[in-house]
Amino acid sequence: MRPPGAQTLRVLPTAEAVAEAVAERLVEALARNPELVLALPTGRTPLLLYRHLVALHREGRVSFSRATAFQLDELLGLAPDHPARFAAYLTRHLFQHVDLAQERIQRLDGAAPDPEAECARYEDALAAAGGLDVALLGIGDNGHVAFNEPGPTLQARAHVAVLARQTREANAGLFAGEPSHVPTHALTLGMAALLQAREVHLVATGASKADILRAALRGPLTPQVPASFLQLHPRLSVWLDTAALGQNEAALS
Ligand code: PGA
């Protein structure tokens, strides 16, 4: 099945199979270019993928020693030792288990005293790295990518985002189930960094993603569904399990 443009849709039976296939794809990309510059998501979806990458690293099948990793987004205003920080998630699930060099792990500092300046610093770091080779993305139930949230406009550059109610609810699990404890703002890469990535891999699993995927991949380009702009990307791979494909097979084929 091929969506319009140069996009590929890959549907696998389970979330586990999706994680395995995306991990293998990254292993190939790192073998071709050990200096790969990656953007990495957090959330529930990439957990299995990171588990596979760690296992492949332990088997000696992949090294990250010359790669660079950019965190996609970060909650704003949490203390530097708060376990819900996305930086802590990435350390816990990936960085502490693989051989990424500390100096090539790029983190958005959600405790920065001047968040706008932190976004500008991050854009500079991304430019200095030559932009993203691979943007690995999940999709929010509301169509966000990174924390580019639905609204009347989107922003090209890294910015301070106001989190949507739905996003705060989706992240409540990190805050004892209490959406009101989820920060109201976050730092995020903007749409330009994602659309200028040389390859984009959008990963979605589970039935709850089926409706938003249809809107994102087949609907009009609209800032109300930020992921819809990924339709413009010339090298977008969409990785789904059959649950996320849902009833969309005809629409997406
Ligand atoms: P999820 O989050 O993987 O926890 O569903 C996706 C996202 O919000 O980008």
Coordinates of C-alpha atoms and ligand atoms in Angstrom, one line a residue:
M1 CA 0.0 0.0 0.0
R2 CA 1.4 3.4 -0.9
P3 CA 0.0 6.7 0.2
P4 CA 0.5 9.5 -2.2
G5 CA 4.0 10.9 -2.8
A6 CA 7.0 8.9 -1.8
Q7 CA 5.5 7.6 1.3
T8 CA 5.4 4.0 2.4
L9 CA 2.9 2.4 4.7
R10 CA 3.9 -0.7 6.5
V11 CA 1.4 -2.7 8.5
L12 CA 2.5 -5.5 10.8
P13 CA 0.4 -7.8 12.9
T14 CA 1.4 -6.6 16.3
A15 CA 3.1 -3.7 18.1
E16 CA 6.0 -6.0 18.9
A17 CA 6.5 -6.7 15.1
V18 CA 6.3 -3.0 14.4
A19 CA 9.0 -2.3 17.1
E20 CA 11.2 -5.1 15.7
A21 CA 10.9 -3.8 12.1
V22 CA 11.6 -0.2 13.0
A23 CA 14.6 -1.2 15.1
E24 CA 16.0 -3.2 12.2
R25 CA 15.4 -0.2 9.9
L26 CA 17.4 2.0 12.4
V27 CA 20.2 -0.7 12.6
E28 CA 20.5 -0.5 8.8
A29 CA 20.5 3.3 8.8
L30 CA 23.3 3.4 11.4
A31 CA 25.3 0.8 9.5
R32 CA 25.1 3.0 6.4
N33 CA 25.8 6.2 8.3
P34 CA 27.3 5.7 11.8
E35 CA 27.1 9.5 12.3
L36 CA 23.3 9.5 12.0
V37 CA 21.5 12.4 13.6
L38 CA 18.3 11.1 15.2
A39 CA 15.3 12.7 16.8
L40 CA 13.8 10.5 19.4
P41 CA 10.2 10.4 20.9
T42 CA 9.0 9.5 24.3
G43 CA 5.5 8.1 25.3
R44 CA 4.1 4.6 25.3
T45 CA 4.6 3.8 21.6
P46 CA 8.5 3.7 21.4
L47 CA 9.0 1.6 24.6
L48 CA 9.1 -1.7 22.7
L49 CA 11.3 -0.1 20.0
Y50 CA 13.8 1.0 22.6
R51 CA 13.7 -2.4 24.2
H52 CA 14.6 -4.0 20.8
L53 CA 17.4 -1.4 20.1
V54 CA 18.9 -2.1 23.5
A55 CA 18.8 -5.9 22.8
L56 CA 20.3 -5.4 19.4
H57 CA 23.1 -3.3 20.9
R58 CA 23.8 -6.0 23.5
E59 CA 24.0 -8.6 20.7
G60 CA 26.6 -6.4 19.1
R61 CA 24.4 -5.7 16.1
V62 CA 24.3 -1.9 16.5
S63 CA 26.5 0.8 17.8
F64 CA 25.4 4.4 18.5
S65 CA 29.0 5.5 19.3
R66 CA 29.2 8.1 16.6
A67 CA 25.4 9.0 16.3
T68 CA 23.7 12.1 17.7
A69 CA 20.4 12.0 19.4
F70 CA 18.0 15.0 19.8
Q71 CA 15.1 14.7 22.2
L72 CA 11.9 15.8 20.4
D73 CA 10.3 17.6 23.2
E74 CA 10.2 18.2 27.0
L75 CA 7.8 19.2 29.7
L76 CA 8.4 22.6 31.0
G77 CA 9.1 23.6 34.6
L78 CA 9.9 20.2 36.2
A79 CA 12.8 20.0 38.6
P80 CA 16.0 18.6 37.1
D81 CA 15.6 15.4 39.1
H82 CA 11.8 14.9 38.4
P83 CA 11.3 11.4 37.1
A84 CA 8.6 12.5 34.6
R85 CA 11.1 14.6 32.6
F86 CA 11.3 13.2 29.0
A87 CA 15.1 13.4 29.3
A88 CA 14.9 11.0 32.3
Y89 CA 12.6 8.6 30.2
L90 CA 15.2 8.5 27.3
T91 CA 18.0 7.9 29.8
R92 CA 16.0 5.1 31.5
H93 CA 14.8 3.3 28.4
L94 CA 17.7 3.9 25.9
F95 CA 20.7 6.1 26.7
Q96 CA 21.9 4.3 29.7
H97 CA 21.9 1.0 27.9
V98 CA 23.6 1.9 24.7
D99 CA 26.9 3.5 23.7
L100 CA 25.7 7.0 22.7
A101 CA 28.4 9.5 23.6
Q102 CA 27.2 11.9 26.4
E103 CA 28.3 14.9 24.4
R104 CA 26.1 13.8 21.4
I105 CA 22.9 13.5 23.4
Q106 CA 21.0 16.7 22.9
R107 CA 18.4 17.5 25.6
L108 CA 15.9 20.3 25.8
D109 CA 16.2 21.7 29.3
G110 CA 12.7 22.0 30.7
A111 CA 14.1 23.7 33.8
A112 CA 15.9 26.5 31.8
P113 CA 15.3 29.9 33.3
D114 CA 14.6 31.4 29.8
P115 CA 12.7 28.8 27.8
E116 CA 12.7 30.9 24.6
A117 CA 16.5 31.2 24.8
E118 CA 16.6 27.4 25.4
C119 CA 14.6 26.8 22.2
A120 CA 17.0 29.1 20.2
R121 CA 20.0 27.2 21.7
Y122 CA 18.4 23.9 20.6
E123 CA 17.8 25.2 17.0
D124 CA 21.5 26.2 16.9
A125 CA 22.6 22.8 18.1
L126 CA 20.4 21.2 15.5
A127 CA 21.8 23.4 12.7
A128 CA 25.4 22.7 13.9
A129 CA 24.6 19.0 13.7
G130 CA 23.5 19.5 10.1
G131 CA 19.8 18.9 10.8
L132 CA 18.1 15.5 11.3
D133 CA 18.8 12.5 9.3
V134 CA 16.0 10.5 10.9
A135 CA 13.0 11.8 12.8
L136 CA 11.3 9.1 14.7
L137 CA 7.8 10.2 15.6
G138 CA 4.7 9.0 17.4
I139 CA 1.3 10.7 16.9
G140 CA -0.9 12.1 19.7
D141 CA -4.5 11.2 19.8
N142 CA -5.2 14.8 18.8
G143 CA -2.8 14.7 15.8
H144 CA 0.2 16.3 17.5
V145 CA 3.7 15.4 16.4
A146 CA 6.4 16.2 19.0
F147 CA 4.5 18.9 21.0
N148 CA 3.3 20.7 17.9
E149 CA -0.2 20.9 19.1
P150 CA -3.4 21.5 17.1
G151 CA -4.5 25.1 16.8
P152 CA -5.0 28.0 14.3
T153 CA -1.3 28.1 13.4
L154 CA 1.8 25.9 13.6
Q155 CA 5.4 27.0 14.3
A156 CA 8.4 26.2 12.2
R157 CA 11.0 26.5 14.8
A158 CA 11.6 25.1 18.3
H159 CA 9.2 26.8 20.7
V160 CA 7.3 26.9 23.9
A161 CA 4.0 25.0 23.4
V162 CA 0.8 25.2 25.4
L163 CA -0.2 21.7 25.9
A164 CA -3.7 20.6 24.8
R165 CA -6.1 19.3 27.4
Q166 CA -6.0 15.9 25.7
T167 CA -2.2 15.9 25.8
R168 CA -2.2 16.6 29.5
E169 CA -4.7 13.8 30.0
A170 CA -2.6 11.5 28.0
N171 CA 0.4 12.3 30.1
A172 CA -1.4 12.1 33.5
G173 CA 0.0 8.6 34.1
L174 CA 3.4 10.3 34.7
F175 CA 1.8 12.4 37.5
A176 CA -0.2 9.8 39.6
G177 CA -3.1 9.9 37.1
E178 CA -3.8 13.6 37.7
P179 CA -4.0 15.7 34.5
S180 CA -3.9 19.0 36.5
H181 CA -0.4 18.1 37.7
V182 CA 0.9 17.8 34.2
P183 CA 2.8 20.9 33.2
T184 CA 0.8 23.4 31.1
H185 CA 3.7 24.1 28.8
A186 CA 6.4 22.2 27.0
L187 CA 9.4 22.8 24.8
T188 CA 9.4 21.2 21.4
L189 CA 11.1 21.0 18.0
G190 CA 9.0 22.8 15.4
M191 CA 7.5 21.5 12.2
A192 CA 10.5 22.6 10.1
A193 CA 13.0 20.4 11.9
L194 CA 10.6 17.4 11.3
L195 CA 9.8 18.2 7.7
Q196 CA 13.4 18.9 6.8
A197 CA 14.6 15.5 8.3
R198 CA 16.0 13.4 5.6
E199 CA 13.7 10.5 6.6
V200 CA 10.6 10.5 8.8
H201 CA 9.3 7.4 10.5
L202 CA 5.9 7.7 12.0
V203 CA 5.0 4.9 14.4
A204 CA 1.5 4.2 15.7
T205 CA 0.1 1.2 17.4
G206 CA -3.2 0.4 19.0
A207 CA -6.8 0.9 17.9
S208 CA -7.0 4.4 19.6
K209 CA -4.8 5.8 16.8
A210 CA -6.9 4.6 13.8
D211 CA -9.1 7.7 13.5
I212 CA -6.4 10.3 13.9
L213 CA -4.1 8.4 11.4
R214 CA -6.8 8.5 8.8
A215 CA -7.1 12.3 9.3
A216 CA -3.3 12.8 9.3
L217 CA -2.6 10.6 6.3
R218 CA -5.6 11.2 4.1
G219 CA -7.3 14.4 5.4
P220 CA -6.6 18.0 4.3
L221 CA -3.4 19.6 5.5
T222 CA -4.5 21.6 8.5
P223 CA -2.8 23.0 11.6
Q224 CA -5.7 21.4 13.5
V225 CA -4.0 18.1 12.7
P226 CA -0.3 18.9 12.8
A227 CA 0.7 15.4 11.6
S228 CA -1.2 16.1 8.4
F229 CA 1.8 18.2 7.2
L230 CA 3.9 15.0 7.2
Q231 CA 2.0 14.2 3.9
L232 CA 4.4 16.8 2.3
H233 CA 7.5 14.8 3.3
P234 CA 9.2 13.0 0.4
R235 CA 10.5 10.1 2.6
L236 CA 7.8 9.3 5.1
S237 CA 7.5 5.8 6.4
V238 CA 4.4 5.0 8.4
W239 CA 4.6 1.9 10.6
L240 CA 1.3 0.6 12.0
D241 CA 0.1 -2.5 13.7
T242 CA -3.2 -3.9 12.4
A243 CA -5.1 -2.4 15.4
A244 CA -3.9 1.1 14.4
L245 CA -4.9 0.4 10.8
G246 CA -8.4 -0.4 12.1
Q247 CA -11.0 0.1 9.4
N248 CA -8.7 2.3 7.3
E249 CA -7.3 -0.3 5.0
A250 CA -9.4 0.9 2.0
A251 CA -8.7 4.6 2.8
L252 CA -5.0 4.2 3.1
S253 CA -4.4 1.8 0.3
Ligands
PGA1 P1 2.0 7.7 22.9 O1 2.2 9.2 22.6 O2 3.1 7.0 22.2 O3 2.1 7.6 24.4 O4 0.6 7.3 22.4 C1 2.3 9.6 21.3 C2 2.5 11.1 21.2 O5 1.9 11.8 22.0 O6 3.2 11.6 20.4

